[in-house]
JSON list of C-alpha atoms and ligand atoms in Angstrom, two decimals:
[
{"chain": "A", "resi": 1, "resn": "MET", "atom": "CA", "xyz": [1.36, -25.31, -35.94]},
{"chain": "A", "resi": 2, "resn": "GLU", "atom": "CA", "xyz": [3.19, -21.72, -38.33]},
{"chain": "A", "resi": 3, "resn": "LEU", "atom": "CA", "xyz": [5.56, -22.15, -36.89]},
{"chain": "A", "resi": 4, "resn": "MET", "atom": "CA", "xyz": [6.58, -25.74, -37.18]},
{"chain": "A", "resi": 5, "resn": "GLU", "atom": "CA", "xyz": [6.16, -24.68, -41.36]},
{"chain": "A", "resi": 6, "resn": "LYS", "atom": "CA", "xyz": [7.57, -22.06, -41.08]},
{"chain": "A", "resi": 7, "resn": "VAL", "atom": "CA", "xyz": [11.08, -24.63, -40.15]},
{"chain": "A", "resi": 8, "resn": "SER", "atom": "CA", "xyz": [10.01, -27.23, -42.59]},
{"chain": "A", "resi": 9, "resn": "TYR", "atom": "CA", "xyz": [9.13, -24.64, -45.38]},
{"chain": "A", "resi": 10, "resn": "LEU", "atom": "CA", "xyz": [13.24, -22.62, -44.08]},
{"chain": "A", "resi": 11, "resn": "LYS", "atom": "CA", "xyz": [14.40, -27.08, -44.15]},
{"chain": "A", "resi": 12, "resn": "GLY", "atom": "CA", "xyz": [12.95, -27.14, -47.40]},
{"chain": "A", "resi": 13, "resn": "LEU", "atom": "CA", "xyz": [14.71, -24.10, -48.40]},
{"chain": "A", "resi": 14, "resn": "VAL", "atom": "CA", "xyz": [18.15, -25.71, -47.04]},
{"chain": "A", "resi": 15, "resn": "ASP", "atom": "CA", "xyz": [17.84, -28.50, -49.38]},
{"chain": "A", "resi": 16, "resn": "MET", "atom": "CA", "xyz": [16.90, -27.32, -53.11]},
{"chain": "A", "resi": 17, "resn": "ALA", "atom": "CA", "xyz": [20.02, -24.88, -52.27]},
{"chain": "A", "resi": 18, "resn": "GLU", "atom": "CA", "xyz": [22.70, -28.18, -52.18]},
{"chain": "A", "resi": 19, "resn": "PHE", "atom": "CA", "xyz": [25.05, -26.66, -50.70]},
{"chain": "A", "resi": 20, "resn": "ASP", "atom": "CA", "xyz": [28.03, -28.81, -50.24]},
{"chain": "A", "resi": 21, "resn": "PRO", "atom": "CA", "xyz": [27.50, -30.60, -47.18]},
{"chain": "A", "resi": 22, "resn": "ALA", "atom": "CA", "xyz": [31.18, -31.31, -46.58]},
{"chain": "A", "resi": 23, "resn": "SER", "atom": "CA", "xyz": [31.73, -27.37, -45.34]},
{"chain": "A", "resi": 24, "resn": "LYS", "atom": "CA", "xyz": [31.22, -25.74, -42.08]},
{"chain": "A", "resi": 25, "resn": "GLU", "atom": "CA", "xyz": [29.03, -23.21, -43.51]},
{"chain": "A", "resi": 26, "resn": "THR", "atom": "CA", "xyz": [26.26, -26.25, -44.10]},
{"chain": "A", "resi": 27, "resn": "LYS", "atom": "CA", "xyz": [26.82, -28.31, -40.75]},
{"chain": "A", "resi": 28, "resn": "VAL", "atom": "CA", "xyz": [26.14, -25.12, -39.00]},
{"chain": "A", "resi": 29, "resn": "LEU", "atom": "CA", "xyz": [23.12, -24.16, -41.01]},
{"chain": "A", "resi": 30, "resn": "ASN", "atom": "CA", "xyz": [21.80, -27.42, -40.14]},
{"chain": "A", "resi": 31, "resn": "ALA", "atom": "CA", "xyz": [22.78, -27.51, -36.76]},
{"chain": "A", "resi": 32, "resn": "MET", "atom": "CA", "xyz": [20.89, -24.50, -36.73]},
{"chain": "A", "resi": 33, "resn": "ILE", "atom": "CA", "xyz": [17.69, -25.79, -38.66]},
{"chain": "A", "resi": 34, "resn": "ALA", "atom": "CA", "xyz": [17.64, -28.75, -35.90]},
{"chain": "A", "resi": 35, "resn": "VAL", "atom": "CA", "xyz": [17.62, -26.78, -33.58]},
{"chain": "A", "resi": 36, "resn": "MET", "atom": "CA", "xyz": [14.67, -24.64, -34.59]},
{"chain": "A", "resi": 37, "resn": "ASP", "atom": "CA", "xyz": [12.38, -27.67, -35.41]},
{"chain": "A", "resi": 38, "resn": "GLU", "atom": "CA", "xyz": [12.95, -29.02, -32.06]},
{"chain": "A", "resi": 39, "resn": "LEU", "atom": "CA", "xyz": [12.02, -25.70, -30.49]},
{"chain": "A", "resi": 40, "resn": "ALA", "atom": "CA", "xyz": [9.11, -25.33, -32.78]},
{"chain": "A", "resi": 41, "resn": "LYS", "atom": "CA", "xyz": [8.49, -28.93, -31.85]},
{"chain": "A", "resi": 42, "resn": "THR", "atom": "CA", "xyz": [8.92, -28.08, -27.38]},
{"chain": "A", "resi": 43, "resn": "VAL", "atom": "CA", "xyz": [6.53, -24.46, -28.43]},
{"chain": "A", "resi": 44, "resn": "GLN", "atom": "CA", "xyz": [3.75, -26.07, -30.01]},
{"chain": "A", "resi": 45, "resn": "SER", "atom": "CA", "xyz": [3.08, -28.88, -27.14]},
{"chain": "A", "resi": 46, "resn": "LEU", "atom": "CA", "xyz": [3.34, -25.84, -24.52]},
{"chain": "A", "resi": 47, "resn": "SER", "atom": "CA", "xyz": [0.83, -24.72, -26.62]},
{"chain": "A", "resi": 48, "resn": "GLU", "atom": "CA", "xyz": [-1.31, -27.86, -26.78]},
{"chain": "A", "resi": 49, "resn": "ALA", "atom": "CA", "xyz": [-0.57, -28.66, -22.90]},
{"chain": "A", "resi": 50, "resn": "ASN", "atom": "CA", "xyz": [-1.09, -24.42, -22.08]},
{"chain": "A", "resi": 51, "resn": "ASP", "atom": "CA", "xyz": [-4.65, -24.63, -23.92]},
{"chain": "A", "resi": 52, "resn": "GLN", "atom": "CA", "xyz": [-5.80, -27.55, -21.33]},
{"chain": "A", "resi": 53, "resn": "LEU", "atom": "CA", "xyz": [-4.75, -26.75, -19.32]},
{"chain": "A", "resi": 54, "resn": "CYS", "atom": "CA", "xyz": [-7.05, -23.24, -19.93]},
{"chain": "A", "resi": 55, "resn": "ASP", "atom": "CA", "xyz": [-9.64, -25.50, -20.41]},
{"chain": "A", "resi": 56, "resn": "VAL", "atom": "CA", "xyz": [-9.52, -27.76, -16.89]},
{"chain": "A", "resi": 57, "resn": "ILE", "atom": "CA", "xyz": [-9.12, -23.88, -14.99]},
{"chain": "A", "resi": 58, "resn": "GLU", "atom": "CA", "xyz": [-12.40, -22.39, -16.61]},
{"chain": "A", "resi": 59, "resn": "SER", "atom": "CA", "xyz": [-14.28, -25.63, -15.78]},
{"chain": "A", "resi": 60, "resn": "ILE", "atom": "CA", "xyz": [-13.06, -24.72, -12.12]},
{"chain": "A", "resi": 61, "resn": "ASP", "atom": "CA", "xyz": [-13.43, -21.57, -12.61]},
{"chain": "A", "resi": 62, "resn": "GLU", "atom": "CA", "xyz": [-17.20, -22.83, -13.53]},
{"chain": "A", "resi": 63, "resn": "ASP", "atom": "CA", "xyz": [-17.97, -25.01, -10.52]},
{"chain": "A", "resi": 64, "resn": "LEU", "atom": "CA", "xyz": [-15.95, -22.60, -8.14]},
{"chain": "A", "resi": 65, "resn": "SER", "atom": "CA", "xyz": [-19.07, -19.53, -8.89]},
{"chain": "A", "resi": 66, "resn": "GLN", "atom": "CA", "xyz": [-21.44, -22.63, -8.45]},
{"chain": "A", "resi": 67, "resn": "VAL", "atom": "CA", "xyz": [-20.37, -22.90, -5.20]},
{"chain": "A", "resi": 68, "resn": "GLU", "atom": "CA", "xyz": [-20.12, -19.60, -4.06]},
{"chain": "A", "resi": 69, "resn": "GLU", "atom": "CA", "xyz": [-23.32, -19.05, -5.65]},
{"chain": "A", "resi": 70, "resn": "ASP", "atom": "CA", "xyz": [-24.32, -21.85, -3.00]},
{"chain": "A", "resi": 71, "resn": "LEU", "atom": "CA", "xyz": [-22.50, -21.40, -0.73]},
{"chain": "A", "resi": 72, "resn": "TYR", "atom": "CA", "xyz": [-23.01, -16.89, -0.16]},
{"chain": "A", "resi": 73, "resn": "GLY", "atom": "CA", "xyz": [-25.54, -16.36, -3.28]},
{"chain": "A", "resi": 74, "resn": "ASP", "atom": "CA", "xyz": [-29.12, -16.48, -0.62]},
{"chain": "A", "resi": 75, "resn": "GLU", "atom": "CA", "xyz": [-26.36, -14.54, 2.34]},
{"chain": "A", "resi": 76, "resn": "ASP", "atom": "CA", "xyz": [-26.37, -11.81, -0.39]},
{"chain": "A", "resi": 77, "resn": "GLU", "atom": "CA", "xyz": [-29.19, -11.34, -1.18]},
{"chain": "A", "resi": 78, "resn": "ASP", "atom": "CA", "xyz": [-30.41, -10.66, 2.36]},
{"chain": "A", "resi": 79, "resn": "GLU", "atom": "CA", "xyz": [-28.33, -8.18, 2.62]},
{"chain": "A", "resi": 80, "resn": "ASP", "atom": "CA", "xyz": [-28.73, -6.39, -0.36]},
{"chain": "A", "resi": 81, "resn": "GLY", "atom": "CA", "xyz": [-32.15, -7.16, 0.00]},
{"chain": "A", "resi": 82, "resn": "GLU", "atom": "CA", "xyz": [-35.34, -5.09, 1.89]},
{"chain": "A", "resi": 83, "resn": "GLU", "atom": "CA", "xyz": [-35.70, -4.13, 5.70]},
{"chain": "A", "resi": 84, "resn": "ASP", "atom": "CA", "xyz": [-38.22, -6.36, 6.66]},
{"chain": "A", "resi": 85, "resn": "ASP", "atom": "CA", "xyz": [-35.69, -9.51, 8.42]},
{"chain": "A", "resi": 86, "resn": "GLU", "atom": "CA", "xyz": [-34.58, -7.74, 11.76]},
{"chain": "A", "resi": 87, "resn": "ASP", "atom": "CA", "xyz": [-35.46, -12.35, 12.85]},
{"chain": "A", "resi": 88, "resn": "GLU", "atom": "CA", "xyz": [-32.49, -13.49, 10.54]},
{"chain": "A", "resi": 89, "resn": "GLU", "atom": "CA", "xyz": [-29.50, -10.80, 12.92]},
{"chain": "A", "resi": 90, "resn": "GLU", "atom": "CA", "xyz": [-28.19, -13.56, 14.49]},
{"chain": "A", "resi": 91, "resn": "ASP", "atom": "CA", "xyz": [-24.55, -11.55, 15.10]},
{"chain": "A", "resi": 92, "resn": "GLY", "atom": "CA", "xyz": [-25.90, -8.63, 17.14]},
{"chain": "A", "resi": 93, "resn": "ASP", "atom": "CA", "xyz": [-29.10, -6.49, 16.84]},
{"chain": "A", "resi": 94, "resn": "LEU", "atom": "CA", "xyz": [-28.88, -2.66, 15.77]},
{"chain": "A", "resi": 95, "resn": "TYR", "atom": "CA", "xyz": [-29.19, -0.08, 17.26]},
{"chain": "A", "resi": 96, "resn": "GLU", "atom": "CA", "xyz": [-30.31, 3.35, 15.91]},
{"chain": "A", "resi": 97, "resn": "VAL", "atom": "CA", "xyz": [-27.74, 6.37, 17.20]},
{"chain": "A", "resi": 98, "resn": "THR", "atom": "CA", "xyz": [-28.93, 9.81, 17.21]},
{"chain": "A", "resi": 99, "resn": "CYS", "atom": "CA", "xyz": [-25.28, 11.93, 17.03]},
{"chain": "A", "resi": 100, "resn": "PRO", "atom": "CA", "xyz": [-25.76, 15.09, 19.68]},
{"chain": "A", "resi": 101, "resn": "THR", "atom": "CA", "xyz": [-24.51, 16.85, 17.45]},
{"chain": "A", "resi": 102, "resn": "CYS", "atom": "CA", "xyz": [-25.42, 16.62, 14.02]},
{"chain": "A", "resi": 103, "resn": "GLY", "atom": "CA", "xyz": [-28.35, 14.56, 14.12]},
{"chain": "A", "resi": 104, "resn": "GLU", "atom": "CA", "xyz": [-27.60, 12.26, 11.91]},
{"chain": "A", "resi": 105, "resn": "THR", "atom": "CA", "xyz": [-29.37, 9.02, 12.58]},
{"chain": "A", "resi": 106, "resn": "PHE", "atom": "CA", "xyz": [-27.07, 5.65, 12.39]},
{"chain": "A", "resi": 107, "resn": "ASP", "atom": "CA", "xyz": [-27.25, 1.37, 12.93]},
{"chain": "A", "resi": 108, "resn": "VAL", "atom": "CA", "xyz": [-24.42, 0.57, 15.94]},
{"chain": "A", "resi": 109, "resn": "ASP", "atom": "CA", "xyz": [-24.55, -3.09, 16.23]},
{"chain": "A", "resi": 110, "resn": "GLU", "atom": "CA", "xyz": [-24.07, -5.39, 20.12]},
{"chain": "A", "resi": 111, "resn": "PHE", "atom": "CA", "xyz": [-19.83, -5.21, 19.41]},
{"chain": "A", "resi": 112, "resn": "MET", "atom": "CA", "xyz": [-19.77, -1.48, 18.59]},
{"chain": "A", "resi": 113, "resn": "LEU", "atom": "CA", "xyz": [-21.17, -1.14, 21.62]},
{"chain": "A", "resi": 114, "resn": "ASP", "atom": "CA", "xyz": [-19.21, -2.58, 23.54]},
{"chain": "A", "resi": 115, "resn": "GLU", "atom": "CA", "xyz": [-16.31, -0.34, 22.81]},
{"chain": "A", "resi": 116, "resn": "GLY", "atom": "CA", "xyz": [-18.55, 2.23, 24.72]},
{"chain": "A", "resi": 117, "resn": "GLU", "atom": "CA", "xyz": [-17.29, 4.68, 21.92]},
{"chain": "A", "resi": 118, "resn": "ILE", "atom": "CA", "xyz": [-17.71, 5.36, 18.44]},
{"chain": "A", "resi": 119, "resn": "ASN", "atom": "CA", "xyz": [-16.89, 7.95, 15.48]},
{"chain": "A", "resi": 120, "resn": "CYS", "atom": "CA", "xyz": [-20.45, 9.57, 13.82]},
{"chain": "A", "resi": 121, "resn": "PRO", "atom": "CA", "xyz": [-20.15, 8.74, 10.38]},
{"chain": "A", "resi": 122, "resn": "ALA", "atom": "CA", "xyz": [-21.12, 11.75, 9.84]},
{"chain": "A", "resi": 123, "resn": "CYS", "atom": "CA", "xyz": [-19.66, 14.42, 10.56]},
{"chain": "A", "resi": 124, "resn": "GLY", "atom": "CA", "xyz": [-16.77, 12.27, 13.28]},
{"chain": "A", "resi": 125, "resn": "GLU", "atom": "CA", "xyz": [-17.09, 13.11, 16.85]},
{"chain": "A", "resi": 126, "resn": "ARG", "atom": "CA", "xyz": [-16.83, 11.20, 18.88]},
{"chain": "A", "resi": 127, "resn": "LEU", "atom": "CA", "xyz": [-19.92, 9.25, 21.14]},
{"chain": "A", "resi": 128, "resn": "GLU", "atom": "CA", "xyz": [-19.68, 7.48, 23.81]},
{"chain": "A", "resi": 129, "resn": "PHE", "atom": "CA", "xyz": [-22.33, 4.72, 25.17]},
{"chain": "A", "resi": 130, "resn": "ASP", "atom": "CA", "xyz": [-23.41, 3.84, 28.89]},
{"chain": "A", "resi": 131, "resn": "LEU", "atom": "CA", "xyz": [-23.43, 0.36, 27.95]},
{"chain": "A", "resi": 132, "resn": "GLN", "atom": "CA", "xyz": [-27.21, -0.73, 29.33]},
{"chain": "A", "resi": 133, "resn": "ILE", "atom": "CA", "xyz": [-27.38, -3.95, 27.02]},
{"chain": "A", "resi": 134, "resn": "ASP", "atom": "CA", "xyz": [-27.64, -7.03, 29.34]},
{"chain": "A", "resi": 135, "resn": "ASP", "atom": "CA", "xyz": [-25.65, -7.40, 31.86]},
{"chain": "A", "resi": 136, "resn": "PRO", "atom": "CA", "xyz": [-25.59, -3.48, 33.71]},
{"chain": "A", "resi": 137, "resn": "PRO", "atom": "CA", "xyz": [-21.60, -2.46, 33.25]},
{"chain": "A", "resi": 138, "resn": "ALA", "atom": "CA", "xyz": [-19.29, -4.17, 35.75]},
{"chain": "A", "resi": 139, "resn": "LYS", "atom": "CA", "xyz": [-17.21, -0.16, 35.80]},
{"chain": "A", "resi": 140, "resn": "GLU", "atom": "CA", "xyz": [-19.39, 2.13, 37.21]},
{"chain": "A", "resi": 141, "resn": "GLU", "atom": "CA", "xyz": [-17.23, 4.87, 36.43]},
{"chain": "A", "resi": 142, "resn": "ALA", "atom": "CA", "xyz": [-17.42, 4.41, 32.45]},
{"chain": "A", "resi": 143, "resn": "ALA", "atom": "CA", "xyz": [-20.87, 5.97, 32.85]},
{"chain": "A", "resi": 144, "resn": "GLU", "atom": "CA", "xyz": [-19.96, 8.45, 34.86]},
{"chain": "A", "resi": 145, "resn": "ALA", "atom": "CA", "xyz": [-16.35, 9.48, 34.03]},
{"chain": "A", "resi": 146, "resn": "PRO", "atom": "CA", "xyz": [-16.99, 12.38, 31.59]},
{"chain": "A", "resi": 147, "resn": "SER", "atom": "CA", "xyz": [-16.02, 12.46, 28.05]},
{"chain": "A", "resi": 148, "resn": "ALA", "atom": "CA", "xyz": [-11.51, 12.78, 27.50]},
{"chain": "A", "resi": 149, "resn": "GLU", "atom": "CA", "xyz": [-12.70, 15.70, 25.48]},
{"chain": "B", "resi": 1, "resn": "ZN", "atom": "ZN1", "xyz": [-22.67, 13.90, 13.74]}
]
Protein backbone atom coordinates (compact mmCIF):
# COMPACT_ATOMS: atom_id res chain seq x y z
CA MET A 1 0.00 0.00 0.00
CA GLU A 2 2.90 2.27 0.68
CA LEU A 3 3.87 2.43 -2.98
CA MET A 4 0.36 3.40 -4.08
CA GLU A 5 0.25 6.11 -1.44
CA LYS A 6 3.46 7.57 -2.78
CA VAL A 7 2.05 7.68 -6.30
CA SER A 8 -1.12 9.35 -5.03
CA TYR A 9 0.97 11.94 -3.22
CA LEU A 10 2.92 12.62 -6.42
CA LYS A 11 -0.33 12.96 -8.37
CA GLY A 12 -1.57 15.48 -5.82
CA LEU A 13 1.64 17.50 -6.09
CA VAL A 14 1.29 17.76 -9.85
CA ASP A 15 -2.37 18.73 -9.58
CA MET A 16 -1.61 21.46 -7.06
CA ALA A 17 1.20 22.87 -9.17
CA GLU A 18 -1.37 23.69 -11.85
CA PHE A 19 0.98 23.21 -14.76
CA ASP A 20 -0.21 24.34 -18.15
CA PRO A 21 -2.28 21.34 -19.28
CA ALA A 22 -1.45 22.12 -22.91
CA SER A 23 2.33 22.06 -22.49
CA LYS A 24 4.35 19.07 -23.67
CA GLU A 25 6.08 18.79 -20.30
CA THR A 26 2.77 18.45 -18.46
CA LYS A 27 1.60 15.76 -20.85
CA VAL A 28 4.81 13.78 -20.36
CA LEU A 29 4.57 14.21 -16.59
CA ASN A 30 0.96 13.00 -16.50
CA ALA A 31 1.78 10.07 -18.75
CA MET A 32 4.63 9.06 -16.40
CA ILE A 33 2.41 9.31 -13.36
CA ALA A 34 -0.23 7.18 -15.09
CA VAL A 35 2.38 4.50 -15.74
CA MET A 36 3.61 4.66 -12.13
CA ASP A 37 0.03 4.36 -10.92
CA GLU A 38 -0.43 1.23 -13.00
CA LEU A 39 2.89 -0.21 -11.83
CA ALA A 40 1.96 0.41 -8.21
CA LYS A 41 -1.38 -1.35 -8.65
CA THR A 42 0.30 -4.28 -10.41
CA VAL A 43 2.90 -4.62 -7.67
CA GLN A 44 0.14 -4.47 -5.09
CA SER A 45 -1.89 -7.27 -6.64
CA LEU A 46 1.22 -9.40 -7.28
CA SER A 47 2.22 -8.94 -3.69
CA GLU A 48 -1.19 -10.07 -2.49
CA ALA A 49 -1.14 -13.07 -4.81
CA ASN A 50 2.33 -13.94 -3.55
CA ASP A 51 1.14 -13.80 0.06
CA GLN A 52 -1.68 -16.19 -0.77
CA LEU A 53 0.73 -18.55 -2.54
CA CYS A 54 3.05 -18.51 0.44
CA ASP A 55 0.15 -19.44 2.71
CA VAL A 56 -0.79 -22.33 0.43
CA ILE A 57 2.82 -23.55 0.21
CA GLU A 58 3.15 -23.33 3.96
CA SER A 59 0.10 -25.48 4.54
CA ILE A 60 1.25 -27.97 1.89
CA ASP A 61 4.61 -28.09 3.62
CA GLU A 62 2.96 -28.83 6.94
CA ASP A 63 0.82 -31.55 5.37
CA LEU A 64 3.88 -33.05 3.69
CA SER A 65 5.78 -33.09 6.96
CA GLN A 66 2.90 -34.99 8.50
CA VAL A 67 2.89 -37.47 5.62
CA GLU A 68 6.65 -37.95 5.89
CA GLU A 69 6.31 -38.54 9.59
CA ASP A 70 3.59 -41.13 9.00
CA LEU A 71 5.59 -42.83 6.26
CA TYR A 72 9.09 -42.78 7.65
CA GLY A 73 8.71 -41.87 11.30
CA ASP A 74 8.74 -45.41 12.72
CA GLU A 75 11.54 -46.50 10.43
CA ASP A 76 13.76 -43.65 11.53
CA GLU A 77 13.16 -44.51 15.15
CA ASP A 78 14.21 -48.09 14.53
CA GLU A 79 17.39 -47.11 12.75
CA ASP A 80 18.39 -44.65 15.41
CA GLY A 81 17.11 -46.74 18.26
CA GLU A 82 18.36 -49.72 20.16
CA GLU A 83 20.03 -52.73 18.60
CA ASP A 84 17.63 -55.31 20.00
CA ASP A 85 15.66 -55.63 16.78
CA GLU A 86 17.43 -58.37 14.86
CA ASP A 87 14.14 -59.92 13.83
CA GLU A 88 13.15 -56.70 12.07
CA GLU A 89 15.97 -56.80 9.54
CA GLU A 90 14.00 -57.99 6.58
CA ASP A 91 16.34 -56.87 3.84
CA GLY A 92 19.29 -58.96 4.93
CA ASP A 93 21.00 -60.15 8.04
CA LEU A 94 24.14 -58.51 9.22
CA TYR A 95 27.32 -60.50 9.64
CA GLU A 96 30.13 -59.51 11.89
CA VAL A 97 33.51 -59.41 10.21
CA THR A 98 36.87 -58.89 11.84
CA CYS A 99 39.58 -57.39 9.66
CA PRO A 100 42.68 -59.64 9.84
CA THR A 101 44.92 -56.69 9.13
CA CYS A 102 43.88 -54.16 11.73
CA GLY A 103 41.50 -56.17 13.94
CA GLU A 104 38.60 -53.78 13.38
CA THR A 105 35.20 -55.45 13.73
CA PHE A 106 32.33 -54.25 11.61
CA ASP A 107 29.03 -55.44 10.16
CA VAL A 108 28.37 -56.38 6.56
CA ASP A 109 25.05 -57.34 5.05
CA GLU A 110 24.18 -60.06 2.54
CA PHE A 111 24.49 -57.74 -0.39
CA MET A 112 28.03 -56.84 0.55
CA LEU A 113 28.85 -60.51 1.07
CA ASP A 114 27.46 -61.29 -2.37
CA GLU A 115 30.03 -58.97 -3.85
CA GLY A 116 32.70 -61.29 -2.46
CA GLU A 117 34.93 -58.55 -1.19
CA ILE A 118 34.87 -55.32 0.76
CA ASN A 119 37.33 -52.71 1.85
CA CYS A 120 37.87 -52.50 5.57
CA PRO A 121 36.30 -49.26 6.77
CA ALA A 122 39.12 -48.77 9.28
CA CYS A 123 42.30 -49.50 7.36
CA GLY A 124 41.09 -49.84 3.76
CA GLU A 125 42.46 -53.37 3.37
CA ARG A 126 40.54 -55.38 0.79
CA LEU A 127 38.87 -58.37 2.37
CA GLU A 128 37.51 -61.32 0.42
CA PHE A 129 34.80 -63.64 1.66
CA ASP A 130 34.06 -67.30 1.33
CA LEU A 131 30.36 -67.33 0.66
CA GLN A 132 28.58 -69.85 2.82
CA ILE A 133 25.17 -68.32 3.30
CA ASP A 134 22.40 -70.51 1.90
CA ASP A 135 23.78 -72.02 -1.28
CA PRO A 136 27.33 -73.17 -1.82
CA PRO A 137 29.17 -70.82 -4.14
CA ALA A 138 28.69 -71.67 -7.80
CA LYS A 139 32.28 -70.93 -8.66
CA GLU A 140 34.66 -73.24 -6.85
CA GLU A 141 37.71 -71.31 -7.91
CA ALA A 142 36.39 -68.25 -6.10
CA ALA A 143 37.13 -69.92 -2.77
CA GLU A 144 40.57 -71.09 -3.76
CA ALA A 145 41.82 -68.23 -5.86
CA PRO A 146 44.65 -66.41 -4.12
CA SER A 147 44.24 -62.73 -3.48
CA ALA A 148 44.89 -60.63 -6.52
CA GLU A 149 47.28 -58.61 -4.47
ZN1 LIG B 1 41.28 -53.24 8.61
